[in-house]
Amino acid sequence: MDITSLQKNIRSALDEMRWVDHHDHVGGQFRDPPPTEMDLPYFLTHTYLQGDLTSAGLSEEFFAEKKWAYLQEGGDETQARWEALRPYLDHVRSAIYYRYLLIALRDLYGWTGEEADEGDWRALSDRIREESRKGPEWALSVVDRMGVKKILLDAGWWSLDPIPAMHGDPRFAQIVRMDPFIMGEMEFVEKLSASRIHSFARYMQALDEAFERAVADGAVGIKSGLAYQRILRYDRVAGSEADRIWSRGLDKVTAEERKAFQDFMMHAVCERCARHRLPFQIHTGIQAGNFNTLANTNPLHLNNLFQAYPDVRFDLFHGGYPFTSEAGIMAKYFPNVYVDGCWLAHITPAAYKRALDEWIEIVPANKIFAWGGDHGIVDHSYASLQLGKDLIAEVLARKVANGYFSEKLALRLARRIVGQNAWEVYRFE
């Protein structure tokens, strides 16, 4: 069979599989009423494309929240916003952060143009705004079209307050962040525990209570996004030292002491993940937006945690891109480490295909998670899913055509990486 036919067969089979969205931030659209309507300028810029537009020279003032107030107030400033945006679209037309959004415009809104600013863009914009007014009805219809069986939902620092449209829907599984405890954010900790924290012992008790509440409320995992704020190396620190630093006041200590406190708390979170059998998702690799420190995010910095906590299942997000080989090797080395391609498909399809091709060869099949949307707008996750299916089908078809394995094994592998692995690791019923 030629590679084109193989790819078509595998792509068709992927549509019938039990998919898990390993990571997403969707939530606002499911509220009634939704926090804001969307028009075409909003649709294009309230996603990763914002970073590319900023890099291309569009002023950050364009993205200020006040600039979109008309969408909440029933006004119409779409034309002016479009005219400010349109010149910069010329600079990002070839970037994937723009191109994959066209999938959603075509599939969900019936748009037939070549580029977003060609043809009757205003009719397209009006259609987007009309559908966005429907809030949960529209958002849930998009989830239906995606066909995913589970969405691992990271809706913020503490995501266990159910959104009515999501509550009781078995497709949504909650992930909770413990980063405020690691960073020593007292206002958050005291609000969550509904009490004043006067000692380090009470602070640690509040962490225990947060884990117990998370488990009781149905959380299936813990998430850390601290690669946006600091290096991923977490050294061993004595509890007495963490107590001393906390007692001095985290706003009064040196940067080195503050890091030492955070290091101690990360280990404390890992210990509780092991105790409660909760997988631990960790952001590695590229940060969204602009102006960050990429070297902080190399998954190799986490090596000591993988060794220290063999009972914790570490889920390495975004394939560690651009450190995809490093992330894959960690998953190859350690039985408790998994490599996760969430976000990566629409960061760069080229790197996603290279990474998946490599991971298939070096990582056990039960250690790969293929895809996650990682968006605040579910329409964008829909587009990413279609792109991800195309890329997975291409990689698998090429390996079958090259004689690496059979089509039967390719499909068995696909079922694992798109859903079965997550079903087992996150213990879905």
PDB file of N, CA, C and O in Angstrom, residues 34 69 83 90 95 106-107 123 135 150 154 231 237 246 255 265 292 315 372 385:
ATOM      1  N   PRO A  34     -21.260  33.871  29.116  1.00  0.00           N
ATOM      2  CA  PRO A  34     -19.803  33.825  29.022  1.00  0.00           C
ATOM      3  C   PRO A  34     -19.212  35.181  29.396  1.00  0.00           C
ATOM      4  O   PRO A  34     -19.895  36.211  29.319  1.00  0.00           O
ATOM      5  N   ALA A  69     -13.375  45.928  25.659  1.00  0.00           N
ATOM      6  CA  ALA A  69     -14.560  46.146  26.490  1.00  0.00           C
ATOM      7  C   ALA A  69     -15.844  46.188  25.664  1.00  0.00           C
ATOM      8  O   ALA A  69     -16.922  45.808  26.150  1.00  0.00           O
ATOM      9  N   GLU A  83      -8.566  46.842  11.479  1.00  0.00           N
ATOM     10  CA  GLU A  83      -7.641  47.684  10.721  1.00  0.00           C
ATOM     11  C   GLU A  83      -6.299  47.825  11.439  1.00  0.00           C
ATOM     12  O   GLU A  83      -5.249  47.934  10.796  1.00  0.00           O
ATOM     13  N   ASP A  90       0.168  40.018   7.873  1.00  0.00           N
ATOM     14  CA  ASP A  90       1.085  39.737   6.763  1.00  0.00           C
ATOM     15  C   ASP A  90       2.387  39.108   7.254  1.00  0.00           C
ATOM     16  O   ASP A  90       3.013  38.326   6.543  1.00  0.00           O
ATOM     17  N   ALA A  95       3.275  31.357   9.929  1.00  0.00           N
ATOM     18  CA  ALA A  95       3.483  30.787  11.262  1.00  0.00           C
ATOM     19  C   ALA A  95       2.332  29.862  11.623  1.00  0.00           C
ATOM     20  O   ALA A  95       1.157  30.163  11.356  1.00  0.00           O
ATOM     21  N   ARG A 106     -12.745  27.211   9.228  1.00  0.00           N
ATOM     22  CA  ARG A 106     -13.385  26.446   8.147  1.00  0.00           C
ATOM     23  C   ARG A 106     -14.393  25.440   8.693  1.00  0.00           C
ATOM     24  O   ARG A 106     -15.540  25.371   8.236  1.00  0.00           O
ATOM     25  N   ASP A 107     -13.984  24.641   9.666  1.00  0.00           N
ATOM     26  CA  ASP A 107     -14.817  23.536  10.133  1.00  0.00           C
ATOM     27  C   ASP A 107     -15.995  24.006  10.986  1.00  0.00           C
ATOM     28  O   ASP A 107     -17.103  23.471  10.878  1.00  0.00           O
ATOM     29  N   ALA A 123     -18.500  39.120   7.603  1.00  0.00           N
ATOM     30  CA  ALA A 123     -19.542  38.107   7.806  1.00  0.00           C
ATOM     31  C   ALA A 123     -19.025  36.991   8.705  1.00  0.00           C
ATOM     32  O   ALA A 123     -19.759  36.469   9.566  1.00  0.00           O
ATOM     33  N   GLY A 135     -22.637  30.874  24.564  1.00  0.00           N
ATOM     34  CA  GLY A 135     -21.938  30.420  25.754  1.00  0.00           C
ATOM     35  C   GLY A 135     -21.811  28.910  25.832  1.00  0.00           C
ATOM     36  O   GLY A 135     -21.288  28.256  24.920  1.00  0.00           O
ATOM     37  N   LYS A 150     -12.146  12.434  27.495  1.00  0.00           N
ATOM     38  CA  LYS A 150     -11.740  13.115  28.714  1.00  0.00           C
ATOM     39  C   LYS A 150     -10.964  14.372  28.354  1.00  0.00           C
ATOM     40  O   LYS A 150     -10.197  14.389  27.392  1.00  0.00           O
ATOM     41  N   ASP A 154      -7.110  22.269  33.483  1.00  0.00           N
ATOM     42  CA  ASP A 154      -6.358  23.159  34.364  1.00  0.00           C
ATOM     43  C   ASP A 154      -6.978  24.542  34.218  1.00  0.00           C
ATOM     44  O   ASP A 154      -6.644  25.288  33.302  1.00  0.00           O
ATOM     45  N   ILE A 231      14.002  28.416  37.611  1.00  0.00           N
ATOM     46  CA  ILE A 231      14.638  27.225  37.069  1.00  0.00           C
ATOM     47  C   ILE A 231      13.990  25.972  37.657  1.00  0.00           C
ATOM     48  O   ILE A 231      13.519  25.967  38.805  1.00  0.00           O
ATOM     49  N   VAL A 237      16.412  20.521  50.668  1.00  0.00           N
ATOM     50  CA  VAL A 237      16.574  21.528  51.709  1.00  0.00           C
ATOM     51  C   VAL A 237      15.953  20.982  52.983  1.00  0.00           C
ATOM     52  O   VAL A 237      14.875  20.388  52.955  1.00  0.00           O
ATOM     53  N   TRP A 246      10.754  30.784  56.225  1.00  0.00           N
ATOM     54  CA  TRP A 246       9.340  31.181  56.274  1.00  0.00           C
ATOM     55  C   TRP A 246       9.096  32.129  57.456  1.00  0.00           C
ATOM     56  O   TRP A 246       8.382  33.134  57.320  1.00  0.00           O
ATOM     57  N   ALA A 255      17.210  36.214  47.547  1.00  0.00           N
ATOM     58  CA  ALA A 255      16.733  35.385  46.430  1.00  0.00           C
ATOM     59  C   ALA A 255      17.158  33.932  46.632  1.00  0.00           C
ATOM     60  O   ALA A 255      16.398  33.007  46.314  1.00  0.00           O
ATOM     61  N   MET A 265       9.509  23.123  49.337  1.00  0.00           N
ATOM     62  CA  MET A 265       8.077  22.936  49.134  1.00  0.00           C
ATOM     63  C   MET A 265       7.789  22.052  47.925  1.00  0.00           C
ATOM     64  O   MET A 265       6.817  21.288  47.930  1.00  0.00           O
ATOM     65  N   ASN A 292      10.851  35.486  28.077  1.00  0.00           N
ATOM     66  CA  ASN A 292      11.147  34.629  29.223  1.00  0.00           C
ATOM     67  C   ASN A 292      12.530  34.002  29.093  1.00  0.00           C
ATOM     68  O   ASN A 292      13.276  34.280  28.152  1.00  0.00           O
ATOM     69  N   ASP A 315       4.513  13.740  34.538  1.00  0.00           N
ATOM     70  CA  ASP A 315       4.011  13.954  33.185  1.00  0.00           C
ATOM     71  C   ASP A 315       4.681  15.216  32.637  1.00  0.00           C
ATOM     72  O   ASP A 315       4.333  16.327  33.029  1.00  0.00           O
ATOM     73  N   GLY A 372      -2.647  17.359  23.584  1.00  0.00           N
ATOM     74  CA  GLY A 372      -3.498  18.150  24.469  1.00  0.00           C
ATOM     75  C   GLY A 372      -3.664  19.523  23.864  1.00  0.00           C
ATOM     76  O   GLY A 372      -2.753  20.052  23.207  1.00  0.00           O
ATOM     77  N   LEU A 385      -6.603  19.692  17.663  1.00  0.00           N
ATOM     78  CA  LEU A 385      -6.856  18.251  17.600  1.00  0.00           C
ATOM     79  C   LEU A 385      -6.831  17.752  16.160  1.00  0.00           C
ATOM     80  O   LEU A 385      -6.242  16.700  15.868  1.00  0.00           O
TER      81      LEU A 385
END
